[in-house]
Coordinates of C-alpha atoms and ligand atoms in Angstrom, one line a residue:
X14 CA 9.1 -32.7 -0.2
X15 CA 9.6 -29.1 -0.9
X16 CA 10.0 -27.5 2.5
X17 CA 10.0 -23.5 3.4
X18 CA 13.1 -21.3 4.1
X19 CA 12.5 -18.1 5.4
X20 CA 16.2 -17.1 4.6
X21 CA 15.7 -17.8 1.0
X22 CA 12.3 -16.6 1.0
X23 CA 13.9 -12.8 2.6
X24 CA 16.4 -13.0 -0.7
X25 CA 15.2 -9.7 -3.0
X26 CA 17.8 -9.9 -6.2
X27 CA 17.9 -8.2 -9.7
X28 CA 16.0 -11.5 -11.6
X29 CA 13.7 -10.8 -13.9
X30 CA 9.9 -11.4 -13.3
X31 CA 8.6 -13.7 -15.7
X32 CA 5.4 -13.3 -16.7
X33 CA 3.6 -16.8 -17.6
X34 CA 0.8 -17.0 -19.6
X35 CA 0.1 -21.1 -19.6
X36 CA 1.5 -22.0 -16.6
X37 CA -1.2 -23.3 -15.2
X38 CA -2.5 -26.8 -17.1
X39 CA -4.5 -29.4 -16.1
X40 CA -3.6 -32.9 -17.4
X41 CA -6.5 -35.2 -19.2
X42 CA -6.4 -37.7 -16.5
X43 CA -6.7 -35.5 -13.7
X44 CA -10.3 -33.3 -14.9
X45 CA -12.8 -36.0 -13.7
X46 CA -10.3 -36.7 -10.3
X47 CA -13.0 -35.3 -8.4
X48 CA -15.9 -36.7 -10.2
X49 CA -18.8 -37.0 -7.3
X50 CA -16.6 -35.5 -5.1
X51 CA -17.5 -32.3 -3.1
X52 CA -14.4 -29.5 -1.9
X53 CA -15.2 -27.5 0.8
X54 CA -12.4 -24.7 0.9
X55 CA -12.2 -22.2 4.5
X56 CA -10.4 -19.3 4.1
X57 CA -8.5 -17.0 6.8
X58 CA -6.7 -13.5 6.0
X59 CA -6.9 -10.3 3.6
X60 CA -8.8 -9.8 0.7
X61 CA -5.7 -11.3 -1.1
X62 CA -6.3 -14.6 0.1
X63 CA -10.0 -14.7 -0.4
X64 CA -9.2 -13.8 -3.9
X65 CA -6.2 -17.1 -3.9
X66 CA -9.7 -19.1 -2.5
X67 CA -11.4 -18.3 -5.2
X68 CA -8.8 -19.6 -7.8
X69 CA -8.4 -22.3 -5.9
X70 CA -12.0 -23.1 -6.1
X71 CA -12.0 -22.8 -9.9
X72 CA -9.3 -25.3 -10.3
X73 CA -10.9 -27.8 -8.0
X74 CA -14.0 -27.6 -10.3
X75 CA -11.6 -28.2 -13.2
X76 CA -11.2 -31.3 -11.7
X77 CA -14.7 -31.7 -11.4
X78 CA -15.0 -31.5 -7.4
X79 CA -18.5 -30.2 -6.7
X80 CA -18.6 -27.4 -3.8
X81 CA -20.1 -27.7 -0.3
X82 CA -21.0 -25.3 2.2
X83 CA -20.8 -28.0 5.1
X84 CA -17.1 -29.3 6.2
X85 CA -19.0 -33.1 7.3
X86 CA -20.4 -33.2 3.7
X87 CA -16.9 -32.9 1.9
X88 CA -14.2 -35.3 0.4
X89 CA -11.5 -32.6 0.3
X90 CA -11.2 -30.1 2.6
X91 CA -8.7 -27.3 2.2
X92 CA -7.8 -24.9 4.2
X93 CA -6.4 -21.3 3.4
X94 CA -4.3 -19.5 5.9
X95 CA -3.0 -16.7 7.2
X96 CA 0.2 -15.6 9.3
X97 CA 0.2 -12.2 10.1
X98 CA -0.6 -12.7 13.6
X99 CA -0.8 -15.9 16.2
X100 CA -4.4 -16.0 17.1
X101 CA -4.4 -16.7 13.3
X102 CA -2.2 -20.1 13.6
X103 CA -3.9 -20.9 16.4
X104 CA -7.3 -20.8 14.9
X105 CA -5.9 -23.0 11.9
X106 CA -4.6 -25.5 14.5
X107 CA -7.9 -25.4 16.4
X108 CA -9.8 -26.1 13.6
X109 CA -7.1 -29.2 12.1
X110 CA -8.1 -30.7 15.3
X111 CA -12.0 -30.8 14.4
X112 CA -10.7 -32.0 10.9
X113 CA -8.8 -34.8 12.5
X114 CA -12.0 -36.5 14.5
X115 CA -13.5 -36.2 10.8
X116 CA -10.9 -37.8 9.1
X117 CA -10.7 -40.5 11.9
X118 CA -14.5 -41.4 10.9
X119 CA -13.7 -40.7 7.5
X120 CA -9.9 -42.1 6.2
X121 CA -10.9 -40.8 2.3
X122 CA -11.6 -37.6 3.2
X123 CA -8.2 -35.5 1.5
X124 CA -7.1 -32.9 3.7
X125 CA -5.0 -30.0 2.5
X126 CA -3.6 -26.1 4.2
X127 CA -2.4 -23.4 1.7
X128 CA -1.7 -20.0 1.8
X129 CA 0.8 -17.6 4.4
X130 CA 1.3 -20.2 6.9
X131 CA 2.6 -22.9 5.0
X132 CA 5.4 -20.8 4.0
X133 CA 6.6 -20.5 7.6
X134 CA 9.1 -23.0 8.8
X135 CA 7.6 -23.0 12.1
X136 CA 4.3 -24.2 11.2
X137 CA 6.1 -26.7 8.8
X138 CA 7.8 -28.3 11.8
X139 CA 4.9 -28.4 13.5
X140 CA 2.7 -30.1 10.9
X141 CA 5.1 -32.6 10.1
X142 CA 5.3 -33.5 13.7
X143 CA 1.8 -33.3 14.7
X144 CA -0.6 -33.2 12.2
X145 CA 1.2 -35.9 9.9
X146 CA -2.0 -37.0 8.6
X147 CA -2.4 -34.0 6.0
X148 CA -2.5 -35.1 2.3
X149 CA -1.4 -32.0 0.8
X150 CA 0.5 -28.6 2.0
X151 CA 1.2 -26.0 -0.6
X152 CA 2.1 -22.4 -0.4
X153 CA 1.3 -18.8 -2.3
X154 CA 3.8 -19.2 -4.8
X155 CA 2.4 -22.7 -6.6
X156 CA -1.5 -22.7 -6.4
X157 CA -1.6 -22.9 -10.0
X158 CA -0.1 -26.6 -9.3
X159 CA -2.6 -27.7 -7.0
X160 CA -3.7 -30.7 -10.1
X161 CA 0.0 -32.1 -9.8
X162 CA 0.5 -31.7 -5.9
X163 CA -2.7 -33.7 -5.5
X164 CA -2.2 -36.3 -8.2
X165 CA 1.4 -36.9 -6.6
X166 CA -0.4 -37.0 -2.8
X167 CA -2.7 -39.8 -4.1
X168 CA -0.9 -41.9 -5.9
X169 CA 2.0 -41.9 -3.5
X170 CA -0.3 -42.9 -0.6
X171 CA 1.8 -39.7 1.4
X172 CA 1.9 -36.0 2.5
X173 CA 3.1 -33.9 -0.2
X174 CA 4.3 -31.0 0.5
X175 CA 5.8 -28.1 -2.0
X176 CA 6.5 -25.3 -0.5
X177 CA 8.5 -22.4 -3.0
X178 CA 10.3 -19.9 -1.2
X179 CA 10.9 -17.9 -4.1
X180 CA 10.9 -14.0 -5.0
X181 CA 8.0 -15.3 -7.2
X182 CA 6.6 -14.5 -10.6
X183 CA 3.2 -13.7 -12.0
X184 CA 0.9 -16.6 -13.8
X185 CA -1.7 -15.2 -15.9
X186 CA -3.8 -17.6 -16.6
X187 CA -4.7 -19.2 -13.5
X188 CA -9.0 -19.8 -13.5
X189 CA -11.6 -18.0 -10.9
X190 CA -14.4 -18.7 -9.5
X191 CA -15.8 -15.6 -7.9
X192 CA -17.8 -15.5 -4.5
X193 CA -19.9 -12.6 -5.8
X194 CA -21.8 -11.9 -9.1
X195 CA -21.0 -8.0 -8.7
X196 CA -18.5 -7.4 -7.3
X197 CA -14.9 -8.6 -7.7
X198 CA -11.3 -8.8 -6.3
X199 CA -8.5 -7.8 -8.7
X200 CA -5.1 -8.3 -8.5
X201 CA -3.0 -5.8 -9.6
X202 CA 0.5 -6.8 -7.7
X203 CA 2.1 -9.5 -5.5
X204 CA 4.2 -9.5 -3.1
X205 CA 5.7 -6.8 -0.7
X206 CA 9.3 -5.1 -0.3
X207 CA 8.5 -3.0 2.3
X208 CA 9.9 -5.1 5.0
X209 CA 8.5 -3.5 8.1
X210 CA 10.1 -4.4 10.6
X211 CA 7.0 -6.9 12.3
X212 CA 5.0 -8.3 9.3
X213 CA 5.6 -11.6 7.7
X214 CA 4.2 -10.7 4.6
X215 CA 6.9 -9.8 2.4
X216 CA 8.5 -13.3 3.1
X217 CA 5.2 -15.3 2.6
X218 CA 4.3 -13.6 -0.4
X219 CA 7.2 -12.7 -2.0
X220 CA 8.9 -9.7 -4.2
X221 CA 6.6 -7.2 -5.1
X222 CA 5.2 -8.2 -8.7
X223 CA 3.2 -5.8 -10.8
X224 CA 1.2 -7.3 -13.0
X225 CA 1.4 -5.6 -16.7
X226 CA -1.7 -3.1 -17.2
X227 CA -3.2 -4.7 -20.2
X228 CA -3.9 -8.2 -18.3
X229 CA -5.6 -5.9 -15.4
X230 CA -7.6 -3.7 -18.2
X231 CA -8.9 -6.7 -20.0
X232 CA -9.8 -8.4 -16.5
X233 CA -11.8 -5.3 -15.7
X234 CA -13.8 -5.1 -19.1
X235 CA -14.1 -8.9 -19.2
X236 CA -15.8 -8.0 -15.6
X237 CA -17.9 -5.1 -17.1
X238 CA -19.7 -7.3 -19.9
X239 CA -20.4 -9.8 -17.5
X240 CA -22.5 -7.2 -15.4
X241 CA -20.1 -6.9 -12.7
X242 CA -20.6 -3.3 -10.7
X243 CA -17.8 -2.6 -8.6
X244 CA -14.0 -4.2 -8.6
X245 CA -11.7 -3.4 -5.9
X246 CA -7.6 -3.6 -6.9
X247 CA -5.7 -5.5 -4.7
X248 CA -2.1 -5.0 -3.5
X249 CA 0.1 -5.1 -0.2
X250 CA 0.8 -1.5 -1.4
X251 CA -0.9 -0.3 -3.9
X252 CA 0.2 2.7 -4.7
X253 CA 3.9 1.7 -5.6
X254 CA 1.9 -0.3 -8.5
X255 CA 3.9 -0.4 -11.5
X256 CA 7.7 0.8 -9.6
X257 CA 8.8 -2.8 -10.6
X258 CA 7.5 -2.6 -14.2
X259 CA 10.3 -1.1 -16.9
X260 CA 7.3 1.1 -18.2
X261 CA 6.7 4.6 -17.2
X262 CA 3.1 3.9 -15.8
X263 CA 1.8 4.2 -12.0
X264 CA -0.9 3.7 -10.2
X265 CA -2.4 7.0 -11.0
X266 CA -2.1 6.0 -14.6
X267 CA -3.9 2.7 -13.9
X268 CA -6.5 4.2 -12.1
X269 CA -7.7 6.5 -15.1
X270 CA -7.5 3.4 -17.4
X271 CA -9.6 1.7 -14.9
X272 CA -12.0 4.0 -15.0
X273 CA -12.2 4.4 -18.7
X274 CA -13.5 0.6 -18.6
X275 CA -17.2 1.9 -17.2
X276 CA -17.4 -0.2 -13.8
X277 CA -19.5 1.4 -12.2
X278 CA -17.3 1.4 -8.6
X279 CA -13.3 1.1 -8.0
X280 CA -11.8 0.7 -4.7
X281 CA -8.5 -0.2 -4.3
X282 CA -6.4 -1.8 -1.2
X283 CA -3.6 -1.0 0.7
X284 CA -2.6 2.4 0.5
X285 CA 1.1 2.8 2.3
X286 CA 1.4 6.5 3.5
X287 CA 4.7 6.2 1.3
X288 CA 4.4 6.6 -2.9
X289 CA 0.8 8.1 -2.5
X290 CA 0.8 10.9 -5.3
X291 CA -0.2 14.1 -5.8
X292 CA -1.2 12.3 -9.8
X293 CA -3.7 9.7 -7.6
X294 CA -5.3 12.3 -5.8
X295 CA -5.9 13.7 -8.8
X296 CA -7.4 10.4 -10.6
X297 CA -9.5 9.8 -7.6
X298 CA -10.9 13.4 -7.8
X299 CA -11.7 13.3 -11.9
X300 CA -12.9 10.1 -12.1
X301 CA -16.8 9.6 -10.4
X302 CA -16.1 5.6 -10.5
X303 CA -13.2 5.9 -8.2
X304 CA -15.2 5.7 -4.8
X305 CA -14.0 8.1 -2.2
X306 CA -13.0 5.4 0.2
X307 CA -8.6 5.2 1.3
X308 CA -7.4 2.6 3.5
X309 CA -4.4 3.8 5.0
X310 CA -2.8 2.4 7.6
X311 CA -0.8 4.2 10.1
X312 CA 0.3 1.7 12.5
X313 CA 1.3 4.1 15.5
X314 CA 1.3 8.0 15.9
X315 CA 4.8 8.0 17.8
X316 CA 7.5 8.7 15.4
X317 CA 9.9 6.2 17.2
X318 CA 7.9 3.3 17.1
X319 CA 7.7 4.2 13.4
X320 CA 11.1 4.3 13.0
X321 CA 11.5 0.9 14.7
X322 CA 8.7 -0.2 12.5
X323 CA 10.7 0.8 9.6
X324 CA 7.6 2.1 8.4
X325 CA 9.5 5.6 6.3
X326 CA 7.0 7.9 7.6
X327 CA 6.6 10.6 10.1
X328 CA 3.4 11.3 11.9
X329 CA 3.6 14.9 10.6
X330 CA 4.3 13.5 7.0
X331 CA 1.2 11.1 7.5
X332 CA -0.3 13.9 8.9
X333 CA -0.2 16.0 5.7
X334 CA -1.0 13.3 3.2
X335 CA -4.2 12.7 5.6
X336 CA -5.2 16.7 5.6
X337 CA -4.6 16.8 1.7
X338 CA -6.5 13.7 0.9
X339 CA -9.5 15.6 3.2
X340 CA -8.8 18.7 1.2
X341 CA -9.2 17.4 -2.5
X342 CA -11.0 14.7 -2.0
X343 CA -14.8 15.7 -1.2
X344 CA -16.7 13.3 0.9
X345 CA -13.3 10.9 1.8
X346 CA -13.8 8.7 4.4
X347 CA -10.7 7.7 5.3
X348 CA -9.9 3.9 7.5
X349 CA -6.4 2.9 9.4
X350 CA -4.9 0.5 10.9
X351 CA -3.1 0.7 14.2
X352 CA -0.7 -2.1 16.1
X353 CA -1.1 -1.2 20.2
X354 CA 2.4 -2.9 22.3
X355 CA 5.1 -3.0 19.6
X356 CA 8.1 -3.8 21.6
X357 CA 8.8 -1.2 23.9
X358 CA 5.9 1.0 23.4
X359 CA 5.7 3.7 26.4
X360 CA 3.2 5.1 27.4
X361 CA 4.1 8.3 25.6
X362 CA 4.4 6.5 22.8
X363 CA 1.0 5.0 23.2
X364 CA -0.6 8.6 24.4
X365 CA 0.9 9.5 21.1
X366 CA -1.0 7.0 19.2
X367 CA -4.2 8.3 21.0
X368 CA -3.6 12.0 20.4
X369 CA -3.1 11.2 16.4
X370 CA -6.8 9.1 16.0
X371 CA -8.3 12.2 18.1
X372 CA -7.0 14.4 15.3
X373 CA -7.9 12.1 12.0
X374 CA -10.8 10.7 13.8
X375 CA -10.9 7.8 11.4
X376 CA -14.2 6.3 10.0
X377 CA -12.8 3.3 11.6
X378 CA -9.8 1.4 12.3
X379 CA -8.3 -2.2 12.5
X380 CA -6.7 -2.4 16.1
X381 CA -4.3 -5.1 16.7
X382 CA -2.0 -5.9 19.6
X383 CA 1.5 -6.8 18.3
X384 CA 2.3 -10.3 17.4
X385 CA 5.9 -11.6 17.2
X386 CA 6.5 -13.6 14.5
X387 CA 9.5 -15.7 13.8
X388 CA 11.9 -14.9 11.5
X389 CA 11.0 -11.0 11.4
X390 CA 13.4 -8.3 12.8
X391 CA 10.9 -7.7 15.6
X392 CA 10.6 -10.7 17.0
X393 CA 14.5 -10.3 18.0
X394 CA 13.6 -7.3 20.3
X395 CA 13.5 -6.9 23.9
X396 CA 10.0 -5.7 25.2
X397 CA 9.3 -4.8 28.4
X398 CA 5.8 -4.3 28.0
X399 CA 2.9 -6.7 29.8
X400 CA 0.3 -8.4 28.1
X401 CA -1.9 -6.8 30.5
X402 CA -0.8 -3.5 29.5
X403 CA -1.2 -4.1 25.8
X404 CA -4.6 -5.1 26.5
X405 CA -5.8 -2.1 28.7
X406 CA -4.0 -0.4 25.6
X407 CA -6.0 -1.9 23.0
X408 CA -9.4 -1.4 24.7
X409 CA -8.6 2.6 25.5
X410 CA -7.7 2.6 22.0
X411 CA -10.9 0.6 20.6
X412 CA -13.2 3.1 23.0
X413 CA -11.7 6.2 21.1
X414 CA -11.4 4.6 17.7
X415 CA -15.5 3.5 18.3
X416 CA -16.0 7.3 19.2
X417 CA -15.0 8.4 16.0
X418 CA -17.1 5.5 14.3
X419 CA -20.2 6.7 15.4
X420 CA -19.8 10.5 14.8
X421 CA -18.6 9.4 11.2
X422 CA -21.8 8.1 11.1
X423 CA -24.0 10.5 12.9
X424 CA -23.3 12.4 9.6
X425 CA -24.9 10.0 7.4
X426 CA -28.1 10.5 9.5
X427 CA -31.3 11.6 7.3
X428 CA -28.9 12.0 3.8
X429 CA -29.4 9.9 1.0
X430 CA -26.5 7.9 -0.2
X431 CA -25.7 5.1 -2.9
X432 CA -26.0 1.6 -2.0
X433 CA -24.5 -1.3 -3.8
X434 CA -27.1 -4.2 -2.8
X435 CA -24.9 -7.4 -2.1
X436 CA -27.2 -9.9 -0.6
X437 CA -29.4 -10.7 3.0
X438 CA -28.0 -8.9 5.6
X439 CA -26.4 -11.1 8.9
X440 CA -28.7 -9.3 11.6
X441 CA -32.4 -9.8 9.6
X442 CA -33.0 -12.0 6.5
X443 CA -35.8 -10.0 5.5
X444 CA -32.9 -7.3 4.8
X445 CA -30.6 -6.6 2.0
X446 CA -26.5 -5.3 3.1
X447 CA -24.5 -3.7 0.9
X448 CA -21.6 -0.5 1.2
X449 CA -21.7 3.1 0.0
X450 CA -18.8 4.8 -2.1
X451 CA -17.4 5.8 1.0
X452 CA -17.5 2.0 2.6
X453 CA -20.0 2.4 5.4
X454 CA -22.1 -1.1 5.7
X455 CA -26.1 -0.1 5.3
X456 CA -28.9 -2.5 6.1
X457 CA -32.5 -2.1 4.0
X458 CA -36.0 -3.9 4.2
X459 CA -36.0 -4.5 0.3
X460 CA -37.2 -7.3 -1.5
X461 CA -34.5 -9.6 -3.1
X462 CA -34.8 -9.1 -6.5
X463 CA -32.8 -6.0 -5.4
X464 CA -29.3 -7.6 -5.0
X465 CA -26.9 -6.4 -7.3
X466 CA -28.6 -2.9 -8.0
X467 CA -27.0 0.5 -7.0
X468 CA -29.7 1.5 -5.1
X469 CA -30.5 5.4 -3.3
X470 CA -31.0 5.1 -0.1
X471 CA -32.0 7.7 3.0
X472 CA -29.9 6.7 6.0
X473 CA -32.6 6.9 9.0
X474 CA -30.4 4.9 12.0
X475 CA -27.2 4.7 12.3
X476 CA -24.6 2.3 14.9
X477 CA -21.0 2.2 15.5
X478 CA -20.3 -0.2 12.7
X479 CA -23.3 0.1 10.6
X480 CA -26.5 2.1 9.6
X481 CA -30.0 1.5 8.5
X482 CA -31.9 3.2 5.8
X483 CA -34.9 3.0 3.8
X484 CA -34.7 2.7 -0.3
X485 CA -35.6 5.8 -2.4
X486 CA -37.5 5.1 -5.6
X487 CA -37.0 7.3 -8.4
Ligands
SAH667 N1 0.3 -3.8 3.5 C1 -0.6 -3.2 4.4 C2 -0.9 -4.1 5.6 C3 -1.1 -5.5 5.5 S1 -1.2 -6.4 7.0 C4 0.1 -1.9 4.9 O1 1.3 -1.9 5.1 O2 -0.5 -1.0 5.1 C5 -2.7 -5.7 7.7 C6 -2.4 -5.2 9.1 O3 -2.0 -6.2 10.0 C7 -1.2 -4.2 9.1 O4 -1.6 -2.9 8.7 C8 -0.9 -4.2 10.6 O5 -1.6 -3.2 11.3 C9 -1.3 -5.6 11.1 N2 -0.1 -6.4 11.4 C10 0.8 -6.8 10.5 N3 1.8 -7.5 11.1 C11 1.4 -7.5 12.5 C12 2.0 -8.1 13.6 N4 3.1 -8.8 13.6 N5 1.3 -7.9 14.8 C13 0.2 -7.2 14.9 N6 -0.4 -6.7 13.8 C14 0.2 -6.8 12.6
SF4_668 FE1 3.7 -5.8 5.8 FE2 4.7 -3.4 5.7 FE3 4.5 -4.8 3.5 FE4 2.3 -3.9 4.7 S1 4.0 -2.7 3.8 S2 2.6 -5.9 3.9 S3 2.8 -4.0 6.8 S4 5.8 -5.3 5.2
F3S669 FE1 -2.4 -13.0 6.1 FE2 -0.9 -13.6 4.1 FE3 -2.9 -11.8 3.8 S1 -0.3 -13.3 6.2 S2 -3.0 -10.9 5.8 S3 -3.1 -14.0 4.3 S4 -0.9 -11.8 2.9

């Protein structure tokens, strides 16, 4: 057993990353282990996870598993977590309990949980107390030995668990299996050293890990012939791509060799208000494949609470990056997100917070109400504040943020805009979904044969969180 150690997992020395290219191998014996056998794989979290799903997926089929989309019909299920906040544990924990009635009509059925959460020792505890009837728990660091961890689970007749808590390095080779036929996650780093003061992150995922620029090039082209349109690059922060690598090359640099590949669309996630360069803006403005679209997260707009956050910004310095991104930038629609209740938030601090989205007036933000979590330098401090405050917070703050949704939107109204076509829409299956450059979700009648076309499209309704439109022909 290979338990988790958030002390270990905080360490951040001066070894070297190692870069593996065959890491991940799957022994003889073990590709027909899941001959007429069915995975069915539920995943929690950011984009970074789904992304861990879908080469999880990939090495399940290497085993020969078969995928289902229905839990009842499945002979492993495996479940992918997340950690940042605790309605996300308790979700998993809610949903382990439906697993266990299955399992009890069902003893073969193998039963797994990955990802953030089983790198905290909490959750640990609590699975090996409670829920001692998982087969297998493995963390972010070892996917890539997901064959071994389930031949040893198996054969022993026990839970195995192997959790690292490592700085981590980067496997190369690990196989994907992607949700989508056009468009695609990319990694580009691991990790996180930012260490804000409330997130888990940096000790469930690790140092931050860039991965070298010819991997993520080659990924990209290999995407391109395969008829993929739009990749989006994933990172905790990805502008501070390439700090860790002992080559003089950035993000802005990766960006233009991005774009040189000929995908049609590049987004790229999580901007930090720090390392955001004059030398991206620049990239984003030369290159049309780089979709006018920044996530940028500002977390609060009083200057104490970001200090306490040990977020390294002010909400002037934010507030210039913001105005020159809108400057340069033509068309930028610009997202945030913002954490309501951080211990000892006042209400000046909060009033703060509200006076900064009524300048910005984001195209939309991700509002959260803070969440302790163990281990984290946050969780140590007093807070005065009520739940019951937090929550009137968050609501005052959701009506303004919602505000500034719709008259984002409102401008959309009657103009023509590009759609990428991903597939039937959730509100009417005799509609097509997909996003513009600038990330807003559109809805059209069009027939199917239509998914996975950039398509022009005349907005004619538009909502709060989405708009409807009507396809252009040329
Ligand atoms: N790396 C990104 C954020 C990743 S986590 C960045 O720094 O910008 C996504 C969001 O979850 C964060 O931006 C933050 O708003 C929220 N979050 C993280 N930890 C949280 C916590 N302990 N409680 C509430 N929200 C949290
Ligand atoms: Fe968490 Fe901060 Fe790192 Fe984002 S930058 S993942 S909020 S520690
Ligand atoms: Fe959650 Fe881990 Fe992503 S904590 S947000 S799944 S990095």
């Amino acid at each position: 057993m290979l338990l988790p150690n958030l002390q270990e997992a905080k360490n951040r020395t001066k070894k070297e990353v190692l870069i593996k290219t065959n890491d991940y191998i799957i022994k003889e014996n073990l590709k027909e282990l899941g001959l007429n056998k069915k995975y069915f794989v539920k995943t929690y979290g950011c984009q970074m996870n789904e992304h861990d799903s879908e080469n999880i997926k990939a090495i399940l089929e290497d085993m020969s598993f078969k995928p289902t989309d229905n839990m009842e019909d499945a002979d492993l299920i495996l479940l992918n977590t997340c950690a940042i906040r605790e309605n996300a544990h308790n979700k998993v924990f809610g949903y382990l309990g439906r697993i266990k009635h299955l399992k009890e009509t069902k003893p073969s059925i193998i039963v797994g949980l990955c990802g953030c959460m089983a790198q905290e020792e909490v959750v640990i505890n609590e699975i090996l107390n409670k829920y001692n009837w998982l087969d297998i728990v493995f963390g972010t660091h070892n996917i890539h030995s997901l064959p071994s961890i389930l031949e040893k689970a198996l054969s022993n007749k026990k839970m195995e668990v192997e959790v690292l808590s490592i700085e981590g390095d980067v496997v190369e080779n690990i196989p994907v299996k992607r949700d989508s036929k056009y468009k695609a996650w990319v990694n580009i780093m691991y990790g996180c050293d930012k260490f804000c003061t409330y997130c888990i992150v940096p000790y469930t995922r690790g140092k931050q890990r860039s991965r070298l620029p010819e991997f993520i090039i080659e990924e990209v082209k290999d995407l391109v012939k395969k008829g993929y349109k739009e990749v989006t690059l994933l990172g905790q922060n990805v502008n501070a791509y390439g700090k860790d690598l002992k080559i003089n090359y950035g993000m802005s640099d990766l960006l233009n060799d991005v774009a040189k590949t000929g995908i049609e669309r590049i987004r790229f996630v999580t901007s930090h208000p720090w390392d955001f360069t004059d030398e991206m803006i620049t990239a984003i403005k030369n290159n049309e494949n780089i979709m006018p679209y920044i996530h940028l997260p500002i977390q609060s707009g009083s200057n104490n609470i970001l200090k306490l956050m040990g977020r390294r910004y002010t909400k002037e310095s934010y507030l210039e990056l913001f105005n020159k991104l809108k400057k340069e930038i033509p068309n930028v629609s610009i997202t945030t997100d913002i954490i309501v209740g951080f211990p000892n938030e006042t209400e000046e601090d909060f009033l703060e917070t509200l006076d900064i989205v009524n300048t910005c007036k984001f195209d939309s933000a991700f509002t959260f109400i803070f969440s302790k979590r163990e281990g984290t330098p946050a969780a140590n401090m007093k807070d005065s504040v009520t739940l019951e405050e937090k929550n009137k917070r968050l609501y005052e703050l959701n009506e303004l943020v919602n505000k500034y949704a719709l008259e984002n939107n409102k401008k959309y109204l009657n103009k023509t805009v590009k759609v990428l076509l991903e597939g039937i829409s959730d509100k009417n299956k005799n509609m097509l979904m997909g996003y513009t450059d600038t990330m807003k979700l559109v809805n059209v009648i069009s027939p199917k044969s239509n998914i996975g076309k950039i398509v022009d499209v005349k907005i004619t309704d538009v909502k709060t969180w989405s708009m409807d439109g009507k396809i252009i022909e040329n």
